[in-house]
Amino acid sequence: MILIDYKDSRPIYEQVVDKFRLLILNGVLNKDDKMPSVRALAMELSINPNTIQRAYNELERQGCIYTVKGRGNFISDPESLKEEYRREIFGKLDDVCDLADKAGIGPEELTAHIEVRSSAGTESENRQGDKDNGTDKGKEGEQS
Amino acid sequence: MILIDYKDSRPIYEQVVDKFRLLILNGVLNKDDKMPSVRALAMELSINPNTIQRAYNELERQGCIYTVKGRGNFISDPESLKEEYRREIFGKLDDVCDLADKAGIGPEELTAHIEVRSSAGTESENRQGDKDNGTDKGKEGEQS
Amino acid sequence: MILIDYKDSRPIYEQVVDKFRLLILNGVLNKDDKMPSVRALAMELSINPNTIQRAYNELERQGCIYTVKGRGNFISDPESLKEEYRREIFGKLDDVCDLADKAGIGPEELTAHIEVRSSAGTESENRQGDKDNGTDKGKEGEQS
Amino acid sequence: MILIDYKDSRPIYEQVVDKFRLLILNGVLNKDDKMPSVRALAMELSINPNTIQRAYNELERQGCIYTVKGRGNFISDPESLKEEYRREIFGKLDDVCDLADKAGIGPEELTAHIEVRSSAGTESENRQGDKDNGTDKGKEGEQS
DNA sequence: GTGGTCTAGACCACT
DNA sequence: GTGGTCTAGACCACA
């Protein structure tokens, strides 16, 4: 259900958070579904329960799940998550636009690139080269 | 010439690298111009010379500058930098598109957002408060 | 008769205790009325009988109910409860005043806020989202 | 500078967070002041560095401090904190009012109680009796 | 059984 | 030296 990428520079707990957010967004996990227990998931992924706990804490803080003591963690209403996710995406898009602008790349080039990308079925999975060194970090090729 | 933003979560050396790359890209620094000396810049910014050295090492590794022993560091040909910068930008754009795709946001929405953004003179300067919290870290984070 | 709010961070037994205390205070349950049996209530609420038992134990400890072996649990005299509840409320009010004082908020601001609040019919039902995050936990948290 | 109350039912990291928030609010710690290092404070309080780390993470999440890797943690601008603290206090006051309302205690009684309290110099430090058992938890008598 | 907290000790990146 | 992450193992409260 969840896979950890140890080559990913991002911390494990953050990967777990992201995976679950996507599972919720994509409707794999629905409102009031039970999350795997902290210990069970930790065992399954062969990582420490504290790390899962931290991920779950973050998910709860973000409003993605709620906790019932002694019972477990459960999915919250995904609607608010959806909206927040959109804001995140568009925020990142804004960041890229700003960067592009600084380098003299106009918005037309960006939209052109998106259109080319989407018309072809081009995936960017294997484009990782020498990232993680200087200018950016994390976010390699998420696997599901 | 260079300003450090201590509230930026990115490491200082990385900020320095980025600043210089932008100065080169924007033509403020030109081919064979002399970089400030490590010690002078460190003093000016009140940071550890090791940090500047690390930034210069990184810039050299990226081919942005070259070192002449006993003389100093000098700007390389900016053309190759320009091309690499473009690849970086488009790479990040691809990342955003992938994320959007996973959340069911189509390319049309993205291009629409870019166009709206560019037609309005919207800058995203003051949207930094809640960055660096959860899912991503680093990023650009404009500083003044 | 009793509703559990699983999204409330307080333990279930505590919610049950509070519900009954309010039912008594508001005169819905009167002196010597019979409480629902532990097993019946547990079944009705689909929760573990142990949890109900614990709530009843707590209610007995607080003097709200008394137990007759083999017969069931019954409501005590509500008057003492009323007085204790008042002490609790004013105790919490004192806590808030202390906190406010530490932050430089004078008593006048507090009374002003209460008066504004009461003159308007403002209810605070939908302000629960970001509770239970940081500085405090538990609390009342109205549930429907 | 910071004292831990082991009798307080709240977790240690939460106490630490609260203490620092008050130190900032009261102007003891000012913008860009350096926080004690995680390890140093842990040693001073004889608790585990991880616990302090967790407290500092929470403070950063709340915008009270910012982190410079390899340098330390520093106080952010206290203004936003002030506003948020006010909202917290008034939120708690609202909670108390709601509780009081349920028990038939009108706003007038509350304001009267506040006024009596403030005209006398009554502190509520030693009013702890049998709390921590059922109805409420945490927040005993904060010491500074 | 569940989640929540804490300790002890380790490793890493950054300054 | 700094903070950030992770592991291992323990204890507690709740169901």
Coordinates of C-alpha atoms (C1' of nucleotides) in Angstrom, one line a residue:
Chain A
M1 CA 0.0 0.0 0.0
I2 CA 2.8 2.3 0.9
L3 CA 6.4 2.2 -0.4
I4 CA 9.4 4.0 1.0
D5 CA 12.1 5.2 -1.3
Y6 CA 15.3 5.2 0.6
K7 CA 17.1 7.0 -2.2
D8 CA 14.7 9.9 -1.8
S9 CA 16.4 12.6 0.3
R10 CA 13.2 13.6 2.0
P11 CA 12.7 12.2 5.5
I12 CA 10.7 9.0 5.7
Y13 CA 7.9 10.5 7.7
E14 CA 7.4 13.1 5.1
Q15 CA 7.2 10.4 2.4
V16 CA 4.6 8.6 4.4
V17 CA 2.5 11.8 4.8
D18 CA 2.6 12.4 1.1
K19 CA 1.7 8.9 0.2
F20 CA -1.3 8.9 2.4
R21 CA -2.4 12.3 1.2
L22 CA -2.4 11.0 -2.4
L23 CA -4.3 7.8 -1.4
I24 CA -6.9 10.0 0.2
L25 CA -7.0 12.4 -2.8
N26 CA -7.4 9.6 -5.2
G27 CA -10.3 8.1 -3.4
V28 CA -8.4 4.9 -2.3
L29 CA -9.0 5.9 1.3
N30 CA -12.4 7.3 2.1
K31 CA -14.0 9.2 4.9
D32 CA -13.9 7.3 8.2
D33 CA -11.8 4.5 6.8
K34 CA -9.4 3.1 9.4
M35 CA -5.7 3.8 8.9
P36 CA -3.3 1.0 9.5
S37 CA -2.2 1.0 13.1
V38 CA 1.0 2.7 13.9
R39 CA 2.7 -0.5 15.0
A40 CA 1.3 -2.6 12.1
L41 CA 2.4 -0.2 9.4
A42 CA 5.8 0.3 11.1
M43 CA 6.3 -3.5 11.0
E44 CA 5.1 -3.8 7.5
L45 CA 7.5 -1.1 6.3
S46 CA 10.3 -2.3 8.6
I47 CA 10.7 1.1 10.1
N48 CA 10.4 2.5 13.6
P49 CA 6.9 3.1 15.1
N50 CA 8.0 6.5 16.1
T51 CA 8.5 7.5 12.5
I52 CA 5.0 6.4 11.6
Q53 CA 3.7 8.1 14.7
R54 CA 5.3 11.3 13.5
A55 CA 3.8 11.0 10.1
Y56 CA 0.3 10.4 11.6
N57 CA 0.7 13.4 13.9
E58 CA 1.5 15.5 10.8
L59 CA -1.5 14.1 8.9
E60 CA -3.7 14.9 11.9
R61 CA -2.3 18.4 12.1
Q62 CA -3.1 18.9 8.5
G63 CA -6.6 17.7 9.1
C64 CA -6.3 14.6 6.9
I65 CA -7.0 12.2 9.7
Y66 CA -8.4 12.2 13.2
T67 CA -7.5 10.1 16.2
V68 CA -9.6 8.1 18.5
K69 CA -7.6 7.0 21.5
G70 CA -7.4 3.3 21.9
R71 CA -9.2 2.8 18.6
G72 CA -7.0 4.1 15.9
N73 CA -6.6 6.8 13.3
F74 CA -9.4 7.5 10.7
I75 CA -9.7 9.5 7.5
S76 CA -11.3 12.9 7.8
D77 CA -13.5 14.5 5.2
P78 CA -11.2 14.7 2.1
E79 CA -12.9 17.8 0.7
S80 CA -10.9 20.3 2.6
L81 CA -7.7 18.4 1.7
K82 CA -8.5 18.6 -2.0
E83 CA -8.8 22.4 -1.8
E84 CA -5.5 22.7 0.2
Y85 CA -3.8 20.4 -2.2
R86 CA -4.8 22.6 -5.1
R87 CA -3.5 25.6 -3.4
E88 CA -0.2 23.9 -2.8
I89 CA 0.1 22.9 -6.4
F90 CA -0.6 26.4 -7.7
G91 CA 1.7 27.8 -5.1
K92 CA 4.5 25.6 -6.5
L93 CA 3.5 26.6 -10.0
D94 CA 3.9 30.2 -8.9
D95 CA 7.3 29.5 -7.6
V96 CA 8.4 28.0 -10.9
C97 CA 7.0 31.0 -12.8
D98 CA 8.9 33.4 -10.6
L99 CA 12.1 31.4 -11.2
A100 CA 11.5 31.3 -14.9
D101 CA 10.8 35.0 -14.9
K102 CA 14.2 35.7 -13.2
A103 CA 15.9 33.8 -16.0
G104 CA 14.0 35.6 -18.7
I105 CA 11.7 32.7 -19.5
G106 CA 8.3 34.1 -20.3
P107 CA 5.0 32.5 -19.4
E108 CA 4.4 31.5 -23.0
E109 CA 7.4 29.2 -23.0
L110 CA 6.0 27.5 -19.9
T111 CA 2.6 27.0 -21.2
A112 CA 4.0 25.7 -24.5
H113 CA 6.1 23.2 -22.5
I114 CA 3.1 22.0 -20.6
E115 CA 1.1 21.6 -23.8
V116 CA 3.8 19.6 -25.5
R117 CA 4.2 17.5 -22.4
S118 CA 0.6 16.7 -22.2
S119 CA 0.0 16.0 -25.9
A120 CA 2.9 13.5 -25.8
G121 CA 2.5 11.0 -23.0
T122 CA 5.9 12.0 -21.7
E123 CA 6.5 11.0 -18.2
S124 CA 9.5 12.5 -16.3
E125 CA 10.3 9.6 -14.1
N126 CA 13.8 8.9 -15.3
R127 CA 15.0 12.5 -15.4
Q128 CA 16.9 12.6 -12.2
G129 CA 20.5 13.1 -13.3
D130 CA 22.5 15.2 -10.8
K131 CA 19.7 16.7 -8.8
D132 CA 20.0 16.6 -5.0
N133 CA 23.3 18.3 -5.2
G134 CA 22.8 21.9 -5.1
T135 CA 19.9 23.8 -6.3
D136 CA 17.0 21.6 -5.3
K137 CA 16.4 18.7 -3.0
G138 CA 13.9 16.0 -2.4
K139 CA 11.1 15.0 -4.6
E140 CA 12.9 12.5 -6.9
G141 CA 10.5 10.2 -8.6
E142 CA 7.6 9.3 -6.4
Q143 CA 6.5 5.7 -6.6
S144 CA 3.2 4.5 -5.6
Chain B
M1 CA 25.6 42.7 -3.8
I2 CA 24.4 39.5 -2.0
L3 CA 21.9 39.3 0.7
I4 CA 21.3 36.4 3.0
D5 CA 17.9 35.6 4.3
Y6 CA 18.4 33.8 7.6
K7 CA 14.7 33.0 7.8
D8 CA 15.0 31.0 4.6
S9 CA 15.2 27.4 5.5
R10 CA 17.7 26.6 2.8
P11 CA 21.4 26.4 3.8
I12 CA 23.3 29.6 3.5
Y13 CA 25.8 28.2 1.0
E14 CA 22.9 27.3 -1.3
Q15 CA 21.5 30.8 -1.1
V16 CA 24.9 32.2 -2.0
V17 CA 25.1 29.8 -5.0
D18 CA 21.7 30.9 -6.2
K19 CA 22.4 34.6 -5.9
F20 CA 25.5 34.3 -8.0
R21 CA 23.9 32.2 -10.6
L22 CA 21.2 34.8 -11.0
L23 CA 23.7 37.6 -11.1
I24 CA 25.5 35.8 -13.9
L25 CA 22.2 35.0 -15.7
N26 CA 21.1 38.6 -15.6
G27 CA 24.3 39.9 -17.0
V28 CA 25.4 41.7 -13.8
L29 CA 28.5 39.4 -13.8
N30 CA 30.1 38.7 -17.1
K31 CA 32.6 36.3 -18.5
D32 CA 36.0 36.5 -16.8
D33 CA 34.9 39.0 -14.2
K34 CA 36.5 38.5 -10.9
M35 CA 34.5 37.1 -8.0
P36 CA 34.9 38.7 -4.6
S37 CA 37.5 36.8 -2.6
V38 CA 36.3 34.2 -0.2
R39 CA 37.5 36.0 2.9
A40 CA 36.2 39.4 1.7
L41 CA 32.8 38.2 1.0
A42 CA 32.7 36.2 4.2
M43 CA 33.5 39.3 6.2
E44 CA 31.0 41.4 4.3
L45 CA 28.2 39.0 5.0
S46 CA 29.4 38.2 8.5
I47 CA 29.4 34.5 7.9
N48 CA 32.0 31.7 8.1
P49 CA 34.5 31.7 5.2
N50 CA 34.0 27.9 5.0
T51 CA 30.4 28.6 4.0
I52 CA 31.5 30.9 1.2
Q53 CA 34.2 28.4 0.1
R54 CA 31.6 25.7 -0.1
A55 CA 29.4 27.9 -2.2
Y56 CA 32.3 28.7 -4.6
N57 CA 33.1 25.0 -4.8
E58 CA 29.6 24.3 -5.8
L59 CA 29.6 27.1 -8.3
E60 CA 32.8 25.7 -9.8
R61 CA 31.4 22.2 -9.8
Q62 CA 28.4 23.5 -11.8
G63 CA 30.8 25.2 -14.3
C64 CA 29.7 28.7 -13.3
I65 CA 33.1 29.9 -12.2
Y66 CA 36.7 28.8 -12.6
T67 CA 39.5 29.1 -10.1
V68 CA 43.0 30.4 -10.8
K69 CA 45.3 29.5 -7.9
G70 CA 46.7 32.5 -6.2
R71 CA 44.6 34.9 -8.4
G72 CA 41.0 34.2 -7.4
N73 CA 37.7 33.0 -8.9
F74 CA 36.4 34.1 -12.2
I75 CA 33.1 33.9 -14.1
S76 CA 32.9 31.2 -16.8
D77 CA 31.0 31.5 -20.1
P78 CA 27.4 32.2 -19.0
E79 CA 25.9 30.4 -22.0
S80 CA 26.1 26.9 -20.7
L81 CA 24.7 28.1 -17.4
K82 CA 21.7 29.6 -19.2
E83 CA 20.9 26.3 -20.8
E84 CA 21.3 24.4 -17.6
Y85 CA 19.1 26.8 -15.8
R86 CA 16.4 26.3 -18.4
R87 CA 16.6 22.6 -18.0
E88 CA 16.2 23.0 -14.2
I89 CA 13.2 25.2 -14.6
F90 CA 11.5 22.9 -17.0
G91 CA 12.4 20.0 -14.8
K92 CA 10.6 21.7 -11.9
L93 CA 7.7 22.5 -14.1
D94 CA 7.5 18.8 -15.0
D95 CA 7.5 17.9 -11.3
V96 CA 4.6 20.3 -10.7
C97 CA 2.7 18.8 -13.7
D98 CA 3.2 15.3 -12.3
L99 CA 1.9 16.4 -8.9
A100 CA -1.0 18.1 -10.4
D101 CA -1.8 15.1 -12.5
K102 CA -1.9 12.9 -9.5
A103 CA -4.4 15.2 -7.9
G104 CA -6.5 15.2 -11.0
I105 CA -5.6 18.7 -12.1
G106 CA -5.3 18.8 -15.8
P107 CA -2.7 20.7 -17.8
E108 CA -5.3 23.1 -19.0
E109 CA -5.9 24.4 -15.5
L110 CA -2.2 24.9 -15.1
T111 CA -1.8 26.9 -18.3
A112 CA -4.9 28.8 -17.4
H113 CA -3.4 29.7 -14.1
I114 CA -0.1 30.8 -15.7
E115 CA -2.0 33.0 -18.1
V116 CA -4.1 34.7 -15.5
R117 CA -1.0 35.2 -13.4
S118 CA 1.0 36.8 -16.2
S119 CA -1.8 39.0 -17.4
A120 CA -2.2 40.4 -13.9
G121 CA 1.1 41.7 -12.6
T122 CA 0.7 39.3 -9.6
E123 CA 3.9 38.8 -7.7
S124 CA 4.0 36.1 -5.1
E125 CA 6.5 37.8 -2.8
N126 CA 4.5 37.8 0.4
R127 CA 3.3 34.2 0.3
Q128 CA 6.1 32.6 2.3
G129 CA 4.6 32.3 5.8
D130 CA 3.4 28.8 5.6
K131 CA 5.9 27.4 3.3
D132 CA 8.5 25.0 4.6
N133 CA 6.0 23.4 6.8
G134 CA 5.0 20.1 5.5
T135 CA 5.3 18.5 2.1
D136 CA 8.2 20.5 0.6
K137 CA 11.3 22.2 1.8
G138 CA 13.9 24.4 0.3
K139 CA 12.5 26.2 -2.7
E140 CA 13.5 29.7 -3.7
G141 CA 11.8 32.1 -1.2
E142 CA 12.5 35.6 -2.5
Q143 CA 14.4 37.8 -0.1
S144 CA 14.9 41.5 -0.3
Chain C
M1 CA -30.0 10.1 24.5
I2 CA -26.2 10.3 24.4
L3 CA -24.1 11.0 21.4
I4 CA -20.4 10.2 21.0
D5 CA -18.2 12.5 18.9
Y6 CA -15.3 10.4 17.7
K7 CA -13.6 13.4 16.3
D8 CA -13.5 14.9 19.8
S9 CA -10.0 14.3 21.2
R10 CA -11.3 13.6 24.7
P11 CA -11.6 10.0 25.7
I12 CA -15.0 8.5 25.2
Y13 CA -15.6 7.7 28.9
E14 CA -15.1 11.4 29.6
Q15 CA -17.6 12.4 27.0
V16 CA -20.1 10.1 28.5
V17 CA -19.5 11.5 32.0
D18 CA -20.1 15.0 30.7
K19 CA -23.2 14.2 28.8
F20 CA -24.8 12.6 31.9
R21 CA -23.8 15.5 34.1
L22 CA -25.5 17.9 31.7
L23 CA -28.6 15.7 31.5
I24 CA -28.8 15.9 35.3
L25 CA -28.0 19.6 35.5
N26 CA -30.7 20.4 33.0
G27 CA -33.3 18.4 34.8
V28 CA -33.7 15.7 32.2
L29 CA -32.6 13.1 34.7
N30 CA -33.9 13.6 38.2
K31 CA -33.1 12.3 41.7
D32 CA -33.4 8.5 41.9
D33 CA -34.1 8.0 38.2
K34 CA -32.6 4.8 36.9
M35 CA -29.5 5.0 34.6
P36 CA -29.5 2.8 31.6
S37 CA -27.7 -0.4 32.3
V38 CA -24.0 -0.6 31.4
R39 CA -24.5 -3.3 28.8
A40 CA -27.6 -1.7 27.3
L41 CA -25.9 1.7 26.9
A42 CA -22.8 0.1 25.5
M43 CA -24.7 -1.8 22.9
E44 CA -26.7 1.3 22.0
L45 CA -23.6 3.3 21.5
S46 CA -21.6 0.5 20.0
I47 CA -18.8 0.9 22.3
N48 CA -17.1 -1.3 24.8
P49 CA -19.0 -2.0 28.1
N50 CA -15.7 -1.4 30.0
T51 CA -15.8 2.2 28.7
I52 CA -19.3 2.7 30.0
Q53 CA -18.4 1.1 33.3
R54 CA -15.5 3.5 33.6
A55 CA -17.8 6.4 33.0
Y56 CA -20.2 5.2 35.6
N57 CA -17.4 4.7 38.1
E58 CA -16.3 8.3 37.5
L59 CA -19.9 9.5 37.9
E60 CA -20.2 7.7 41.2
R61 CA -16.9 9.0 42.3
Q62 CA -18.1 12.5 41.6
G63 CA -21.3 11.8 43.6
C64 CA -23.6 12.1 40.6
I65 CA -25.0 8.6 40.8
Y66 CA -25.1 5.8 43.3
T67 CA -25.1 2.1 42.7
V68 CA -27.4 -0.5 44.1
K69 CA -25.9 -3.9 43.6
G70 CA -28.1 -6.1 41.5
R71 CA -30.5 -3.3 40.8
G72 CA -28.6 -0.7 38.8
N73 CA -27.3 2.8 39.0
F74 CA -29.4 5.8 40.1
I75 CA -29.2 9.5 40.0
S76 CA -28.1 11.3 43.3
D77 CA -29.3 14.6 44.5
P78 CA -28.5 17.1 41.7
E79 CA -28.0 20.0 44.1
S80 CA -24.5 19.1 45.2
L81 CA -23.6 18.6 41.5
K82 CA -24.9 22.0 40.6
E83 CA -22.6 23.6 43.2
E84 CA -19.6 21.6 42.1
Y85 CA -20.3 22.4 38.4
R86 CA -20.3 26.1 39.3
R87 CA -17.0 25.8 41.1
E88 CA -15.6 24.1 38.0
I89 CA -16.8 26.8 35.7
F90 CA -15.5 29.6 37.8
G91 CA -12.2 27.7 38.2
K92 CA -11.8 27.5 34.5
L93 CA -12.7 31.2 34.3
D94 CA -10.0 31.9 36.7
D95 CA -7.5 30.0 34.6
V96 CA -8.5 32.0 31.5
C97 CA -8.1 35.2 33.6
D98 CA -4.6 34.1 34.7
L99 CA -3.6 33.3 31.2
A100 CA -5.0 36.6 29.9
D101 CA -3.2 38.5 32.7
K102 CA 0.1 36.9 31.7
A103 CA -0.4 38.2 28.1
G104 CA -1.3 41.6 29.3
I105 CA -5.0 41.3 28.6
G106 CA -6.8 43.1 31.4
P107 CA -10.1 41.9 33.0
E108 CA -12.0 44.8 31.3
E109 CA -11.3 43.3 27.9
L110 CA -12.6 40.0 29.1
T111 CA -15.8 41.3 30.4
A112 CA -16.2 43.4 27.3
H113 CA -15.8 40.3 25.2
I114 CA -18.4 38.4 27.2
E115 CA -20.9 41.2 26.9
V116 CA -20.4 41.5 23.2
R117 CA -20.8 37.8 22.9
S118 CA -24.0 37.6 24.9
S119 CA -25.7 40.6 23.3
A120 CA -25.1 39.1 19.9
G121 CA -26.4 35.5 19.7
T122 CA -23.0 34.3 18.7
E123 CA -22.5 30.6 19.2
S124 CA -19.0 29.1 18.8
E125 CA -20.1 25.8 17.4
N126 CA -18.0 25.8 14.2
R127 CA -14.8 26.9 15.8
Q128 CA -13.3 23.5 16.5
G129 CA -11.0 22.9 13.5
D130 CA -7.8 24.1 15.0
K131 CA -8.4 23.3 18.6
D132 CA -6.4 20.5 20.2
N133 CA -3.4 21.3 18.3
G134 CA -0.9 23.0 20.5
T135 CA -1.3 24.5 23.9
D136 CA -4.4 22.8 25.2
K137 CA -6.1 19.6 24.9
G138 CA -9.4 18.1 25.9
K139 CA -11.9 20.9 26.4
E140 CA -15.5 20.7 25.8
G141 CA -16.0 20.8 22.0
E142 CA -19.7 20.8 21.4
Q143 CA -20.8 17.9 19.4
S144 CA -24.2 17.3 17.8
Chain D
M1 CA 14.9 30.5 32.7
I2 CA 12.5 27.6 32.1
L3 CA 11.1 25.3 34.8
I4 CA 9.4 22.0 34.2
D5 CA 6.5 20.9 36.4
Y6 CA 6.5 17.1 36.5
K7 CA 3.2 17.1 38.4
D8 CA 1.6 18.8 35.4
S9 CA -0.2 16.3 33.4
R10 CA 0.6 18.0 30.1
P11 CA 3.6 16.6 28.2
I12 CA 6.9 18.2 28.8
Y13 CA 7.4 19.5 25.3
E14 CA 4.1 21.3 25.5
Q15 CA 5.1 23.0 28.8
V16 CA 8.3 24.1 27.1
V17 CA 6.4 25.5 24.2
D18 CA 4.1 27.5 26.5
K19 CA 7.0 28.8 28.6
F20 CA 8.8 30.2 25.6
R21 CA 5.6 31.7 24.2
L22 CA 5.1 33.6 27.4
L23 CA 8.8 34.7 27.5
I24 CA 8.3 36.1 24.1
L25 CA 5.0 37.7 24.8
N26 CA 6.3 39.4 27.9
G27 CA 9.3 40.8 26.0
V28 CA 11.9 38.8 27.9
L29 CA 12.9 37.3 24.5
N30 CA 13.0 39.7 21.6
K31 CA 13.1 39.5 17.8
D32 CA 16.2 37.6 16.6
D33 CA 17.4 36.7 20.0
K34 CA 19.1 33.3 20.1
M35 CA 17.3 30.5 21.8
P36 CA 19.3 28.2 24.0
S37 CA 20.6 25.3 21.9
V38 CA 18.6 22.1 21.9
R39 CA 21.4 20.2 23.6
A40 CA 22.2 22.9 26.1
L41 CA 18.6 23.3 27.3
A42 CA 18.1 19.6 27.4
M43 CA 21.1 19.3 29.7
E44 CA 20.1 22.2 31.9
L45 CA 16.6 20.8 32.4
S46 CA 17.9 17.2 32.6
I47 CA 15.6 16.0 29.9
N48 CA 16.2 14.4 26.6
P49 CA 17.3 16.5 23.6
N50 CA 14.6 15.0 21.5
T51 CA 11.9 16.4 23.8
I52 CA 13.4 19.9 23.4
Q53 CA 13.7 19.4 19.7
R54 CA 10.0 18.5 19.5
A55 CA 9.2 21.7 21.5
Y56 CA 11.3 23.8 19.1
N57 CA 9.7 22.2 16.1
E58 CA 6.3 23.1 17.5
L59 CA 7.4 26.7 18.2
E60 CA 8.7 27.0 14.6
R61 CA 5.5 25.6 13.2
Q62 CA 3.6 28.2 15.2
G63 CA 5.9 30.9 13.7
C64 CA 7.4 31.8 17.1
I65 CA 11.0 31.0 16.1
Y66 CA 13.0 30.3 13.0
T67 CA 15.8 27.9 12.5
V68 CA 19.2 28.5 10.8
K69 CA 20.9 25.2 10.3
G70 CA 24.2 24.9 12.1
R71 CA 23.6 28.2 13.9
G72 CA 20.6 27.8 16.1
N73 CA 17.0 28.9 16.7
F74 CA 16.0 32.5 16.8
I75 CA 13.0 34.4 17.9
S76 CA 10.6 35.6 15.1
D77 CA 8.7 38.8 15.1
P78 CA 6.5 38.6 18.2
E79 CA 3.7 40.7 16.8
S80 CA 1.8 37.9 15.0
L81 CA 2.2 35.7 18.1
K82 CA 0.5 38.4 20.2
E83 CA -2.5 38.4 18.0
E84 CA -2.7 34.7 17.9
Y85 CA -2.4 34.5 21.7
R86 CA -5.3 36.9 22.0
R87 CA -7.4 34.7 19.8
E88 CA -6.6 31.7 21.9
I89 CA -7.5 33.4 25.1
F90 CA -10.8 34.6 23.8
G91 CA -11.5 31.2 22.3
K92 CA -11.0 29.7 25.7
L93 CA -13.2 32.4 27.2
D94 CA -15.9 31.5 24.7
D95 CA -15.6 27.8 25.7
V96 CA -16.1 28.8 29.3
C97 CA -19.1 30.9 28.4
D98 CA -20.7 28.0 26.5
L99 CA -20.2 25.7 29.4
A100 CA -21.6 28.2 31.8
D101 CA -24.6 28.7 29.5
K102 CA -25.3 25.0 29.6
A103 CA -25.4 25.1 33.3
G104 CA -27.7 28.0 33.5
I105 CA -25.0 30.5 34.5
G106 CA -25.6 33.8 32.7
P107 CA -22.9 36.1 31.4
E108 CA -23.6 38.6 34.2
E109 CA -22.4 36.1 36.8
L110 CA -19.2 35.6 34.8
T111 CA -18.4 39.3 34.5
A112 CA -19.3 39.8 38.1
H113 CA -16.8 37.1 39.0
I114 CA -14.1 38.6 36.9
E115 CA -14.6 42.0 38.5
V116 CA -14.5 40.7 42.0
R117 CA -11.4 38.7 41.1
S118 CA -9.6 41.7 39.7
S119 CA -10.5 44.2 42.4
A120 CA -9.2 41.8 45.0
G121 CA -5.7 40.7 44.2
T122 CA -6.8 37.1 44.3
E123 CA -4.5 34.7 42.7
S124 CA -5.7 31.2 42.0
E125 CA -2.4 29.4 42.4
N126 CA -3.3 27.1 45.2
R127 CA -6.7 26.0 44.0
Q128 CA -5.9 22.6 42.6
G129 CA -7.7 20.2 44.8
D130 CA -8.8 17.0 43.0
K131 CA -8.4 18.2 39.4
D132 CA -6.7 16.0 36.9
N133 CA -9.1 13.2 37.6
G134 CA -12.0 13.4 35.4
T135 CA -13.5 16.5 34.0
D136 CA -10.5 18.5 33.0
K137 CA -6.8 18.0 32.6
G138 CA -3.6 19.9 32.4
K139 CA -3.0 23.5 33.1
E140 CA -2.5 23.3 36.9
G141 CA -0.7 26.2 38.2
E142 CA 1.9 27.4 35.7
Q143 CA 5.1 28.5 37.3
S144 CA 7.5 30.9 35.6
Chain E
dG1 C1' -5.2 -4.0 21.2
dT2 C1' -4.9 1.3 20.2
dG3 C1' -2.2 6.1 20.1
dG4 C1' 1.0 9.4 22.9
dT5 C1' 5.1 10.5 25.3
dC6 C1' 9.8 10.1 26.8
dT7 C1' 14.6 8.4 26.9
dA8 C1' 19.0 6.9 25.0
dG9 C1' 22.0 6.9 21.6
dA10 C1' 23.2 7.2 16.8
dC11 C1' 24.0 9.4 12.2
dC12 C1' 23.7 13.2 8.9
dA13 C1' 24.0 18.0 6.9
dC14 C1' 25.3 22.7 7.8
dT15 C1' 28.3 26.5 10.0
Chain F
dG1 C1' 29.4 23.6 17.5
dT2 C1' 24.3 23.7 15.5
dG3 C1' 19.5 21.4 14.2
dG4 C1' 17.1 17.2 11.9
dT5 C1' 16.1 12.5 11.5
dC6 C1' 15.8 7.8 12.8
dT7 C1' 16.1 3.6 15.8
dA8 C1' 15.3 0.9 19.9
dG9 C1' 12.9 0.2 23.8
dA10 C1' 10.0 1.7 27.5
dC11 C1' 5.8 3.4 30.0
dC12 C1' 1.2 5.4 30.2
dA13 C1' -3.8 6.2 29.2
dC14 C1' -7.7 4.6 26.6
dA15 C1' -10.9 0.9 24.5

